[in-house]
Amino acid sequence: AQKALFGIRNWMATATSFIAFVFSILLVVDIFGGESGAELFQVEWFANLGSGTYGVEFGILVDPLNVMIACFASGIGTLIMIYGVSYMKGDKSLNRYWFLMQMFIGGMVFLVMANNFLQSFVGWEIVGFCSYALIGYFFTKRGKQDARETTLKEETEGDYNSHAGLKAFI
């Protein structure tokens, strides 16, 4: 029963990324329907700070470029999730893997649909953190590295993976 539950978890994670892809495809319909360049969603926070000239806006910008890149990010992310179902079978930390993959896809879509610099920065940081965590995912591997890549100290494959993830984040 637990094995079936894990299978459901794997395919549900894949299904949520597919749903994101479907929603981004539906935005293409809005673009061709003549709604290009329009804000789909806009909320203004803290509008009355001080003299009322400063505020924080949260919005999603829908234009042809944003929608195209969102379709690519969610579509390729869905294909990676489908591949990951069989590739990652038997891994002990699959909850972490599925979370990071979904967070990466969501962060990428958030980044490309951002309406302002603050949102772009938040999306970029989400993508950067998830890249770091996914590159260093196999940090506990104990195999030795190729002789060409070793340093003066003995480094395991897990050490190499975690250092590579840190380099990507920095």
PDB file of C-alpha atoms in Angstrom:
ATOM      1  CA  ALA A   1       0.000   0.000   0.000  1.00  0.00           C
ATOM      2  CA  GLN A   2       2.852   2.372   0.789  1.00  0.00           C
ATOM      3  CA  LYS A   3       4.478   1.671  -2.592  1.00  0.00           C
ATOM      4  CA  ALA A   4       1.238   2.585  -4.363  1.00  0.00           C
ATOM      5  CA  LEU A   5       1.021   5.764  -2.291  1.00  0.00           C
ATOM      6  CA  PHE A   6       4.538   6.750  -3.374  1.00  0.00           C
ATOM      7  CA  GLY A   7       3.580   6.102  -7.001  1.00  0.00           C
ATOM      8  CA  ILE A   8       0.596   8.411  -6.593  1.00  0.00           C
ATOM      9  CA  ARG A   9       2.880  11.065  -5.083  1.00  0.00           C
ATOM     10  CA  ASN A  10       5.238  10.851  -8.043  1.00  0.00           C
ATOM     11  CA  TRP A  11       2.507  11.154 -10.652  1.00  0.00           C
ATOM     12  CA  MET A  12       0.675  13.898  -8.740  1.00  0.00           C
ATOM     13  CA  ALA A  13       3.852  15.976  -8.724  1.00  0.00           C
ATOM     14  CA  THR A  14       4.089  15.430 -12.464  1.00  0.00           C
ATOM     15  CA  ALA A  15       0.401  16.262 -12.907  1.00  0.00           C
ATOM     16  CA  THR A  16       0.739  19.603 -11.105  1.00  0.00           C
ATOM     17  CA  SER A  17       3.551  20.644 -13.434  1.00  0.00           C
ATOM     18  CA  PHE A  18       1.396  19.557 -16.373  1.00  0.00           C
ATOM     19  CA  ILE A  19      -1.451  21.716 -15.035  1.00  0.00           C
ATOM     20  CA  ALA A  20       0.953  24.685 -14.957  1.00  0.00           C
ATOM     21  CA  PHE A  21       1.794  23.926 -18.588  1.00  0.00           C
ATOM     22  CA  VAL A  22      -1.895  23.816 -19.510  1.00  0.00           C
ATOM     23  CA  PHE A  23      -2.504  27.176 -17.816  1.00  0.00           C
ATOM     24  CA  SER A  24       0.431  28.727 -19.667  1.00  0.00           C
ATOM     25  CA  ILE A  25      -0.956  27.364 -22.950  1.00  0.00           C
ATOM     26  CA  LEU A  26      -4.324  28.909 -22.063  1.00  0.00           C
ATOM     27  CA  LEU A  27      -2.547  32.256 -21.754  1.00  0.00           C
ATOM     28  CA  VAL A  28      -1.567  31.885 -25.416  1.00  0.00           C
ATOM     29  CA  VAL A  29      -5.290  31.946 -26.180  1.00  0.00           C
ATOM     30  CA  ASP A  30      -5.581  35.240 -24.285  1.00  0.00           C
ATOM     31  CA  ILE A  31      -2.671  36.687 -26.263  1.00  0.00           C
ATOM     32  CA  PHE A  32      -4.208  35.752 -29.609  1.00  0.00           C
ATOM     33  CA  GLY A  33      -7.572  36.991 -28.332  1.00  0.00           C
ATOM     34  CA  GLY A  34      -6.214  40.530 -28.300  1.00  0.00           C
ATOM     35  CA  GLU A  35      -5.323  40.881 -24.616  1.00  0.00           C
ATOM     36  CA  SER A  36      -1.579  41.224 -25.171  1.00  0.00           C
ATOM     37  CA  GLY A  37       0.321  43.657 -22.996  1.00  0.00           C
ATOM     38  CA  ALA A  38      -2.434  43.762 -20.382  1.00  0.00           C
ATOM     39  CA  GLU A  39      -1.898  43.091 -16.711  1.00  0.00           C
ATOM     40  CA  LEU A  40      -3.677  39.916 -15.772  1.00  0.00           C
ATOM     41  CA  PHE A  41      -3.516  40.532 -12.041  1.00  0.00           C
ATOM     42  CA  GLN A  42      -2.379  43.569 -10.067  1.00  0.00           C
ATOM     43  CA  VAL A  43      -2.488  44.293  -6.334  1.00  0.00           C
ATOM     44  CA  GLU A  44      -0.936  47.333  -4.660  1.00  0.00           C
ATOM     45  CA  TRP A  45       0.373  46.942  -1.120  1.00  0.00           C
ATOM     46  CA  PHE A  46       1.383  49.693   1.265  1.00  0.00           C
ATOM     47  CA  ALA A  47       0.047  52.362  -1.069  1.00  0.00           C
ATOM     48  CA  ASN A  48      -0.266  55.010   1.652  1.00  0.00           C
ATOM     49  CA  LEU A  49       3.223  54.934   3.106  1.00  0.00           C
ATOM     50  CA  GLY A  50       4.293  58.412   4.095  1.00  0.00           C
ATOM     51  CA  SER A  51       3.089  60.831   1.454  1.00  0.00           C
ATOM     52  CA  GLY A  52       1.379  58.117  -0.589  1.00  0.00           C
ATOM     53  CA  THR A  53       3.950  58.197  -3.389  1.00  0.00           C
ATOM     54  CA  TYR A  54       5.629  54.916  -2.512  1.00  0.00           C
ATOM     55  CA  GLY A  55       4.059  51.494  -2.603  1.00  0.00           C
ATOM     56  CA  VAL A  56       4.719  47.884  -3.437  1.00  0.00           C
ATOM     57  CA  GLU A  57       2.913  46.375  -6.386  1.00  0.00           C
ATOM     58  CA  PHE A  58       2.400  42.717  -7.139  1.00  0.00           C
ATOM     59  CA  GLY A  59       1.364  41.860 -10.656  1.00  0.00           C
ATOM     60  CA  ILE A  60       1.591  39.328 -13.421  1.00  0.00           C
ATOM     61  CA  LEU A  61       2.477  40.698 -16.834  1.00  0.00           C
ATOM     62  CA  VAL A  62       0.974  38.871 -19.785  1.00  0.00           C
ATOM     63  CA  ASP A  63       2.601  39.625 -23.121  1.00  0.00           C
ATOM     64  CA  PRO A  64       3.709  37.360 -25.982  1.00  0.00           C
ATOM     65  CA  LEU A  65       7.305  36.978 -24.779  1.00  0.00           C
ATOM     66  CA  ASN A  66       6.382  36.196 -21.169  1.00  0.00           C
ATOM     67  CA  VAL A  67       3.773  33.656 -22.209  1.00  0.00           C
ATOM     68  CA  MET A  68       6.141  31.952 -24.665  1.00  0.00           C
ATOM     69  CA  ILE A  69       8.884  31.568 -22.057  1.00  0.00           C
ATOM     70  CA  ALA A  70       6.348  30.393 -19.435  1.00  0.00           C
ATOM     71  CA  CYS A  71       5.170  27.735 -21.924  1.00  0.00           C
ATOM     72  CA  PHE A  72       8.773  26.608 -22.476  1.00  0.00           C
ATOM     73  CA  ALA A  73       9.595  26.550 -18.762  1.00  0.00           C
ATOM     74  CA  SER A  74       6.492  24.640 -17.717  1.00  0.00           C
ATOM     75  CA  GLY A  75       6.520  22.347 -20.769  1.00  0.00           C
ATOM     76  CA  ILE A  76      10.152  21.312 -20.426  1.00  0.00           C
ATOM     77  CA  GLY A  77       9.669  21.092 -16.666  1.00  0.00           C
ATOM     78  CA  THR A  78       6.786  18.671 -17.219  1.00  0.00           C
ATOM     79  CA  LEU A  79       8.946  16.523 -19.504  1.00  0.00           C
ATOM     80  CA  ILE A  80      11.688  16.475 -16.850  1.00  0.00           C
ATOM     81  CA  MET A  81       9.133  15.462 -14.220  1.00  0.00           C
ATOM     82  CA  ILE A  82       7.882  12.610 -16.424  1.00  0.00           C
ATOM     83  CA  TYR A  83      11.456  11.420 -16.939  1.00  0.00           C
ATOM     84  CA  GLY A  84      12.159  11.764 -13.215  1.00  0.00           C
ATOM     85  CA  VAL A  85       9.408   9.298 -12.296  1.00  0.00           C
ATOM     86  CA  SER A  86      11.459   6.378 -13.602  1.00  0.00           C
ATOM     87  CA  TYR A  87      14.948   7.863 -13.216  1.00  0.00           C
ATOM     88  CA  MET A  88      14.548   8.649  -9.529  1.00  0.00           C
ATOM     89  CA  LYS A  89      12.731   5.408  -8.664  1.00  0.00           C
ATOM     90  CA  GLY A  90      13.994   3.983  -5.395  1.00  0.00           C
ATOM     91  CA  ASP A  91      15.647   7.166  -4.117  1.00  0.00           C
ATOM     92  CA  LYS A  92      15.165   7.661  -0.394  1.00  0.00           C
ATOM     93  CA  SER A  93      14.685  11.460  -0.580  1.00  0.00           C
ATOM     94  CA  LEU A  94      12.038  11.709  -3.283  1.00  0.00           C
ATOM     95  CA  ASN A  95       9.876  14.130  -1.308  1.00  0.00           C
ATOM     96  CA  ARG A  96      12.748  16.618  -1.402  1.00  0.00           C
ATOM     97  CA  TYR A  97      13.325  15.999  -5.124  1.00  0.00           C
ATOM     98  CA  TRP A  98       9.677  16.526  -6.116  1.00  0.00           C
ATOM     99  CA  PHE A  99       9.413  19.621  -3.923  1.00  0.00           C
ATOM    100  CA  LEU A 100      12.542  21.171  -5.413  1.00  0.00           C
ATOM    101  CA  MET A 101      11.498  20.385  -8.978  1.00  0.00           C
ATOM    102  CA  GLN A 102       8.048  21.882  -8.515  1.00  0.00           C
ATOM    103  CA  MET A 103       9.517  24.889  -6.741  1.00  0.00           C
ATOM    104  CA  PHE A 104      12.013  25.336  -9.596  1.00  0.00           C
ATOM    105  CA  ILE A 105       9.292  25.272 -12.253  1.00  0.00           C
ATOM    106  CA  GLY A 106       7.100  27.612 -10.215  1.00  0.00           C
ATOM    107  CA  GLY A 107      10.007  29.977  -9.583  1.00  0.00           C
ATOM    108  CA  MET A 108      10.875  30.044 -13.266  1.00  0.00           C
ATOM    109  CA  VAL A 109       7.306  30.848 -14.283  1.00  0.00           C
ATOM    110  CA  PHE A 110       7.103  33.468 -11.502  1.00  0.00           C
ATOM    111  CA  LEU A 111      10.350  35.005 -12.757  1.00  0.00           C
ATOM    112  CA  VAL A 112       9.254  35.313 -16.374  1.00  0.00           C
ATOM    113  CA  MET A 113       5.749  36.577 -15.557  1.00  0.00           C
ATOM    114  CA  ALA A 114       6.978  39.157 -13.033  1.00  0.00           C
ATOM    115  CA  ASN A 115       5.650  42.673 -13.269  1.00  0.00           C
ATOM    116  CA  ASN A 116       8.457  44.495 -11.465  1.00  0.00           C
ATOM    117  CA  PHE A 117      12.048  44.216 -10.327  1.00  0.00           C
ATOM    118  CA  LEU A 118      11.206  42.996  -6.811  1.00  0.00           C
ATOM    119  CA  GLN A 119       9.199  40.057  -8.162  1.00  0.00           C
ATOM    120  CA  SER A 120      11.945  39.283 -10.683  1.00  0.00           C
ATOM    121  CA  PHE A 121      14.480  39.230  -7.858  1.00  0.00           C
ATOM    122  CA  VAL A 122      12.330  36.884  -5.746  1.00  0.00           C
ATOM    123  CA  GLY A 123      11.799  34.562  -8.719  1.00  0.00           C
ATOM    124  CA  TRP A 124      15.517  34.612  -9.517  1.00  0.00           C
ATOM    125  CA  GLU A 125      16.379  33.693  -5.928  1.00  0.00           C
ATOM    126  CA  ILE A 126      13.871  30.828  -5.925  1.00  0.00           C
ATOM    127  CA  VAL A 127      15.383  29.484  -9.143  1.00  0.00           C
ATOM    128  CA  GLY A 128      18.909  29.948  -7.772  1.00  0.00           C
ATOM    129  CA  PHE A 129      18.166  28.140  -4.519  1.00  0.00           C
ATOM    130  CA  CYS A 130      16.454  25.250  -6.298  1.00  0.00           C
ATOM    131  CA  SER A 131      19.367  24.982  -8.762  1.00  0.00           C
ATOM    132  CA  TYR A 132      21.777  24.807  -5.840  1.00  0.00           C
ATOM    133  CA  ALA A 133      19.734  22.119  -4.116  1.00  0.00           C
ATOM    134  CA  LEU A 134      19.149  20.048  -7.256  1.00  0.00           C
ATOM    135  CA  ILE A 135      22.770  20.167  -8.436  1.00  0.00           C
ATOM    136  CA  GLY A 136      23.941  19.097  -4.985  1.00  0.00           C
ATOM    137  CA  TYR A 137      21.048  16.632  -4.571  1.00  0.00           C
ATOM    138  CA  PHE A 138      23.261  13.534  -4.310  1.00  0.00           C
ATOM    139  CA  PHE A 139      25.467  15.008  -1.582  1.00  0.00           C
ATOM    140  CA  THR A 140      25.651  11.686   0.302  1.00  0.00           C
ATOM    141  CA  LYS A 141      27.169   9.608  -2.536  1.00  0.00           C
ATOM    142  CA  ARG A 142      30.356   7.896  -1.427  1.00  0.00           C
ATOM    143  CA  GLY A 143      31.915   6.858  -4.755  1.00  0.00           C
ATOM    144  CA  LYS A 144      35.315   8.281  -5.679  1.00  0.00           C
ATOM    145  CA  GLN A 145      35.627  10.941  -8.334  1.00  0.00           C
ATOM    146  CA  ASP A 146      37.411  10.480 -11.622  1.00  0.00           C
ATOM    147  CA  ALA A 147      41.201  10.820 -11.202  1.00  0.00           C
ATOM    148  CA  ARG A 148      41.229  13.917 -13.436  1.00  0.00           C
ATOM    149  CA  GLU A 149      38.891  15.798 -11.102  1.00  0.00           C
ATOM    150  CA  THR A 150      40.394  15.004  -7.702  1.00  0.00           C
ATOM    151  CA  THR A 151      42.168  17.582  -5.620  1.00  0.00           C
ATOM    152  CA  LEU A 152      44.861  17.082  -3.001  1.00  0.00           C
ATOM    153  CA  LYS A 153      42.350  15.787  -0.486  1.00  0.00           C
ATOM    154  CA  GLU A 154      40.247  12.699  -1.045  1.00  0.00           C
ATOM    155  CA  GLU A 155      36.873  13.877  -2.215  1.00  0.00           C
ATOM    156  CA  THR A 156      33.761  11.722  -2.557  1.00  0.00           C
ATOM    157  CA  GLU A 157      31.203  12.179  -5.297  1.00  0.00           C
ATOM    158  CA  GLY A 158      28.808  13.646  -2.730  1.00  0.00           C
ATOM    159  CA  ASP A 159      31.376  16.268  -1.741  1.00  0.00           C
ATOM    160  CA  TYR A 160      31.893  17.131  -5.391  1.00  0.00           C
ATOM    161  CA  ASN A 161      28.126  17.439  -5.947  1.00  0.00           C
ATOM    162  CA  SER A 162      27.622  19.705  -2.950  1.00  0.00           C
ATOM    163  CA  HIS A 163      30.536  21.942  -3.998  1.00  0.00           C
ATOM    164  CA  ALA A 164      29.140  22.154  -7.543  1.00  0.00           C
ATOM    165  CA  GLY A 165      25.750  23.178  -6.146  1.00  0.00           C
ATOM    166  CA  LEU A 166      27.375  25.855  -4.010  1.00  0.00           C
ATOM    167  CA  LYS A 167      29.266  27.197  -7.028  1.00  0.00           C
ATOM    168  CA  ALA A 168      26.023  27.414  -8.972  1.00  0.00           C
ATOM    169  CA  PHE A 169      24.320  29.322  -6.164  1.00  0.00           C
ATOM    170  CA  ILE A 170      27.165  31.784  -5.686  1.00  0.00           C
TER     171      ILE A 170
END
